[in-house]
Short mmCIF file of C-alpha atoms in Angstrom, two decimals:
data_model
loop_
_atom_site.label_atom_id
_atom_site.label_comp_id
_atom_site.label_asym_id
_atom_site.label_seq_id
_atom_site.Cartn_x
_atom_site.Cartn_y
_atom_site.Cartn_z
CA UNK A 176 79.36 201.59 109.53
CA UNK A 177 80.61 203.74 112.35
CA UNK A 178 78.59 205.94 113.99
CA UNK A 179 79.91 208.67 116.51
CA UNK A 180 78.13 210.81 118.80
CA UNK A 181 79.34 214.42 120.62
CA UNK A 182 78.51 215.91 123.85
CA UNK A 183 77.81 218.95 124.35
CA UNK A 184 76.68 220.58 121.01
CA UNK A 185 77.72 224.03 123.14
CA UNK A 186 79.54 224.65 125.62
CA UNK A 187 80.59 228.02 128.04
CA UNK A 188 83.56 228.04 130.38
CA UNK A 189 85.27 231.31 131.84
CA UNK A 190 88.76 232.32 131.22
CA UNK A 191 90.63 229.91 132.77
CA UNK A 192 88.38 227.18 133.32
CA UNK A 193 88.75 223.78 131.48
CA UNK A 194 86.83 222.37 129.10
CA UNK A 195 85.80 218.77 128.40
CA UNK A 196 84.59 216.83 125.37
CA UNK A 197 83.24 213.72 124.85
CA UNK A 198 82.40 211.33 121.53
CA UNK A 199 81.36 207.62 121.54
CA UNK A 200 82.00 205.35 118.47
CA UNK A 201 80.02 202.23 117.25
CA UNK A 202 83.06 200.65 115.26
CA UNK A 203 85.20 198.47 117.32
CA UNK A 204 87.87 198.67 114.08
CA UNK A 205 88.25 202.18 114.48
CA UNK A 206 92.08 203.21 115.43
CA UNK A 207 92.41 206.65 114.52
CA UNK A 208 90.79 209.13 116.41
CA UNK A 209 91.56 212.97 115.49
CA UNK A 210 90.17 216.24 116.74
CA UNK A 211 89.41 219.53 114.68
CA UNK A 212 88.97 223.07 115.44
CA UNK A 213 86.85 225.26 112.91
CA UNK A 214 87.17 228.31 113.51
CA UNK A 215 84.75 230.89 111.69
CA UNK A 216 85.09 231.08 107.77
CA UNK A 217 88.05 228.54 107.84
CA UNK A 218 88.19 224.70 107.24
CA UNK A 219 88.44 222.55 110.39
CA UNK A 220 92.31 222.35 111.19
CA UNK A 221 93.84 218.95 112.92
CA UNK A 222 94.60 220.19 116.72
CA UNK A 223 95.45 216.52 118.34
CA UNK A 224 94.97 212.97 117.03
CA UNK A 225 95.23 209.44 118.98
CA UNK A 226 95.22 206.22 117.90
CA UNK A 227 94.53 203.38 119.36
CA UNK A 228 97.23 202.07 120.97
CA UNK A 229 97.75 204.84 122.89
CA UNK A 230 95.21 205.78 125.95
CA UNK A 231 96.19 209.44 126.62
CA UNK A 232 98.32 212.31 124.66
CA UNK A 233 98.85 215.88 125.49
CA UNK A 234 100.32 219.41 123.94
CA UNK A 235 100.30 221.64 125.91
CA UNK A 236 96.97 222.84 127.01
CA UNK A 237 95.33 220.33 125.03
CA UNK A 238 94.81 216.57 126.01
CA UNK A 239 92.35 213.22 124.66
CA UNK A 240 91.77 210.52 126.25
CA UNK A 241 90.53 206.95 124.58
CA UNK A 242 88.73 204.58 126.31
CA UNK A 243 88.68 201.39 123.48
CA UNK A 244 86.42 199.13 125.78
CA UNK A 245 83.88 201.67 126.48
CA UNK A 246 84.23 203.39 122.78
CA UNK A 247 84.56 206.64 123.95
CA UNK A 248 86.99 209.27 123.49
CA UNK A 249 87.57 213.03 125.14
CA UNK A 250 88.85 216.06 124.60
CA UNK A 251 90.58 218.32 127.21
CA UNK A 252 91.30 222.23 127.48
CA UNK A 253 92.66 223.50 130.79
CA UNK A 254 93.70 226.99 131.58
CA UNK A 255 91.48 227.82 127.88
CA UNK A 256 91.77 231.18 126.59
CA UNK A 257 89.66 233.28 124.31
CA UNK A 258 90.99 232.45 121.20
CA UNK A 259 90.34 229.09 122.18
CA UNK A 260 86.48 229.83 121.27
CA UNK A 261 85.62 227.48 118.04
CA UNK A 262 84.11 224.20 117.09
CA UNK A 263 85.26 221.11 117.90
CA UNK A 264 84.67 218.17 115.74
CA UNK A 265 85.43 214.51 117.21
CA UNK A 266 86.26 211.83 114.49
CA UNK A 267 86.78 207.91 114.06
CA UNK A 268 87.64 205.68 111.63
CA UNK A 269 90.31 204.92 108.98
CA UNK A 270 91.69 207.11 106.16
CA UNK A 271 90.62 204.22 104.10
CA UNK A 272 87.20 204.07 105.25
CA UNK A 273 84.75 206.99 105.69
CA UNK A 274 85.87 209.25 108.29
CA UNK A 275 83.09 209.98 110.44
CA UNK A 276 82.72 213.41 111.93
CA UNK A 277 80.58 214.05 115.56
CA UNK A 278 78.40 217.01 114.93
CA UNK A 279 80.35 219.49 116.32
CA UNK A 280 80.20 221.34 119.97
CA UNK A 281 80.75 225.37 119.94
CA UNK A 282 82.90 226.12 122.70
CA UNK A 283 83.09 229.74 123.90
CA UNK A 284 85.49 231.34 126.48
CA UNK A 285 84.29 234.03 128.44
CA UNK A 286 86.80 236.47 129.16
CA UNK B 730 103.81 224.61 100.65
CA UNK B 731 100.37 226.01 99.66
CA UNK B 732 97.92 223.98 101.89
CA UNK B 733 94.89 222.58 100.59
CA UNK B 734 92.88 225.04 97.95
CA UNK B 735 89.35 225.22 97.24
CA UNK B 736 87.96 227.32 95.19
CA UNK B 737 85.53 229.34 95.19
CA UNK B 738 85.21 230.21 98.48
CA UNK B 739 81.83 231.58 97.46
CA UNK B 740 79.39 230.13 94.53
CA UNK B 741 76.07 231.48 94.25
CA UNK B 742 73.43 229.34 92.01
CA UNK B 743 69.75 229.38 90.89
CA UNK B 744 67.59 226.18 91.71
CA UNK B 745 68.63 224.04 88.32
CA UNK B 746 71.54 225.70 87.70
CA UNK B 747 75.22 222.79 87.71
CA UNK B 748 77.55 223.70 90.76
CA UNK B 749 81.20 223.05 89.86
CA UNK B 750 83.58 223.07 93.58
CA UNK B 751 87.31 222.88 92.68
CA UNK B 752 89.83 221.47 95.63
CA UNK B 753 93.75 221.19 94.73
CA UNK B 754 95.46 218.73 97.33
CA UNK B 755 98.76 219.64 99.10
CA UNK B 756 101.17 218.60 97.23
CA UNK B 757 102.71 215.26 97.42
CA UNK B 758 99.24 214.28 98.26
CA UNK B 759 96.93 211.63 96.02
CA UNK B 760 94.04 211.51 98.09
CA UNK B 761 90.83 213.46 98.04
CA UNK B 762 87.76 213.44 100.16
CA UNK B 763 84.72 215.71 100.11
CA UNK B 764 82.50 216.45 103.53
CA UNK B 765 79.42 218.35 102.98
CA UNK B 766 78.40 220.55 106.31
CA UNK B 767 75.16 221.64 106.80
CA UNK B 768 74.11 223.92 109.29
CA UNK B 769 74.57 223.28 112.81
CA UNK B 770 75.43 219.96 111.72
CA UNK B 771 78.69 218.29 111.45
CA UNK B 772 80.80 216.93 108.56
CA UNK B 773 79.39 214.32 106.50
CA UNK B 774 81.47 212.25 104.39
CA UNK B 775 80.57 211.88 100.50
CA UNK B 776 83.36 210.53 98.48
CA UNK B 777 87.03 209.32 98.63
CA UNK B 778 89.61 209.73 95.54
CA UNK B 779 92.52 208.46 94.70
CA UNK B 780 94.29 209.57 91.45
CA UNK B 781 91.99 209.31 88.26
CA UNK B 782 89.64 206.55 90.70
CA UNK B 783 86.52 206.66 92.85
CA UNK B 784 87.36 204.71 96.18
CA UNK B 785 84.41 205.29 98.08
CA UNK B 786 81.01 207.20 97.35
CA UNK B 787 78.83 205.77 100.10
CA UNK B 788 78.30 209.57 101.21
CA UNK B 789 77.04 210.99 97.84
CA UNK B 790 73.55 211.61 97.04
CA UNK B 791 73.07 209.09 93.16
CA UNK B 792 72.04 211.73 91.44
CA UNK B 793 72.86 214.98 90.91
CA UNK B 794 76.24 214.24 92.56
CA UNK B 795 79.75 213.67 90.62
CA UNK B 796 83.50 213.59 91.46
CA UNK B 797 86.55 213.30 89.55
CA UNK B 798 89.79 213.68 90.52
CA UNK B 799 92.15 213.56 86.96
CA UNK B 800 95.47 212.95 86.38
CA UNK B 801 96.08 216.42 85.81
CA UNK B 802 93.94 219.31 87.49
CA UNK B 803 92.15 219.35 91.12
CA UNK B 804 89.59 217.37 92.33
CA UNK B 805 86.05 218.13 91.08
CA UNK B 806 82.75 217.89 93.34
CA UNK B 807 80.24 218.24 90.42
CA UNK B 808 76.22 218.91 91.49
CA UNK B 809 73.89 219.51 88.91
CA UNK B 810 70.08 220.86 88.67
CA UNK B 811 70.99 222.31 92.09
CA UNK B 812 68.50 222.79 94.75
CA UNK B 813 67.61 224.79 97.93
CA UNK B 814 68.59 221.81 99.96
CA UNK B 815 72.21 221.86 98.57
CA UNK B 816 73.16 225.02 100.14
CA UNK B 817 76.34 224.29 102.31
CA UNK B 818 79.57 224.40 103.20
CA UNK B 819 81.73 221.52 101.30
CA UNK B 820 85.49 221.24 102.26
CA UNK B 821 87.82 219.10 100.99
CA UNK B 822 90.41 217.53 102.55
CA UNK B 823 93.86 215.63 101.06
CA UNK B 824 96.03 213.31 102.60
CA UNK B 825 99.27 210.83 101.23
CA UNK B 826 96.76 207.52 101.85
CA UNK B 827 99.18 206.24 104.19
CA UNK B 828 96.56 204.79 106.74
CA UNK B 829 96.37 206.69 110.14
CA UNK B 830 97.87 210.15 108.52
CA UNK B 831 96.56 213.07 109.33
CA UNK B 832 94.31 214.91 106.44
CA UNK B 833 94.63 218.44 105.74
CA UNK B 834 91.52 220.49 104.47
CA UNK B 835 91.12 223.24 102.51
CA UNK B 836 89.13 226.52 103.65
CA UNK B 837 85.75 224.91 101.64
CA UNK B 838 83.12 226.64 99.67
CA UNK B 839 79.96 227.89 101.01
CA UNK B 840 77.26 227.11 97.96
CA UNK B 841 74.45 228.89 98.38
CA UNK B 842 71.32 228.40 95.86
CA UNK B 843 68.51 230.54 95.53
#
């Protein structure tokens, strides 16, 4: 089954700064790879998704990357804000198949 | 379009006591899937629905552990002769099936047992 890891588990950027990241995958038959924000007391809410025949894909601040040869996949804040402060949950795998979460990094913005 | 509902948000049970976690799909949407989260841990699958059908269970405990998703009604994540170790936050999330379409989930409920 797949198996994905997520780097960091926390991470602290100023106001401003960007943030990075990353999650690796063990299933080569993975093509769907969304991202989730969870932000306290609320459910984790889709905030980008690639699949994979597509290598990069950006809204606005927000940008992943997918690297199919190397299994690995990133996520991308620039100019991040406070309310950008959450955690991030990587995915992979197939609505038909078990979705399988990372564990999760808690990114907070300084202001 | 109400989004994905779980209730209760909140369910408080003594060690033996059956755990009943309701989730009502978007509608328009047949699919079901429970994710238990632990703390500081991430979101681990249990079980896939489809109307009235188990699809996958590969992430539910054997015992204790049952879902249902009827005909009529929401999607039940049933646990009985709960314990300690089954505090956590379960969401569910609900999708059309389509493969590669985004899943919406629902707020969750924190289960705590004591």
């Amino acid at each position: 089954g797949e198996n994905v890891e997520q780097h960091p588990s926390t991470l602290s950027v100023q106001e401003g700064d960007s943030a990075v990241i990353k999650c690796t995958y063990s299933d080569s038959a993975s093509n769907y790879f969304p991202w989730y924000k969870q932000e306290l007391g609320k459910g984790p809410q889709l905030i980008i998704d690639i699949r994979s025949n597509v290598g990069e894909k950006k809204d606005q601040r927000i940008a992943v990357t997918l690297n199919k040869t190397a299994k690995h996949f990133s996520l991308h804040i620039t100019e991040t804000q406070p309310e950008d402060s959450a955690v991030y949950f990587c995915a992979a795998g197939e609505w038909d198949n078990d979705m399988r979460f990372g564990a999760g990094t808690r990114l907070t913005v300084k202001p | 379009n109400a989004g994905v509902m779980q209730n209760p948000r909140h369910l408080v049970r003594r060690r033996g006591q059956e755990a009943r976690l309701r989730c009502s799909p978007m509608k328009g949407h047949s699919h079901v899937y429970w994710y238990r989260q632990l703390p500081e841990e991430g979101l681990k699958f249990m079980v896939y629905l489809q109307k009235e059908n188990i699809i996958d269970e590969s992430g539910m405990p054997k015992e204790r552990f049952s879902a249902e998703f009827p005909k009529e009604g929401p999607s039940i994540l049933r646990i009985q002769q709960v314990v300690r170790g089954d505090s956590a936050a379960y969401f569910c999330a609900s999708s059309t099936g389509t493969a590669n379409t985004e899943a919406f989930f629902g707020q969750g409920t924190r289960l705590t047992v004591v």
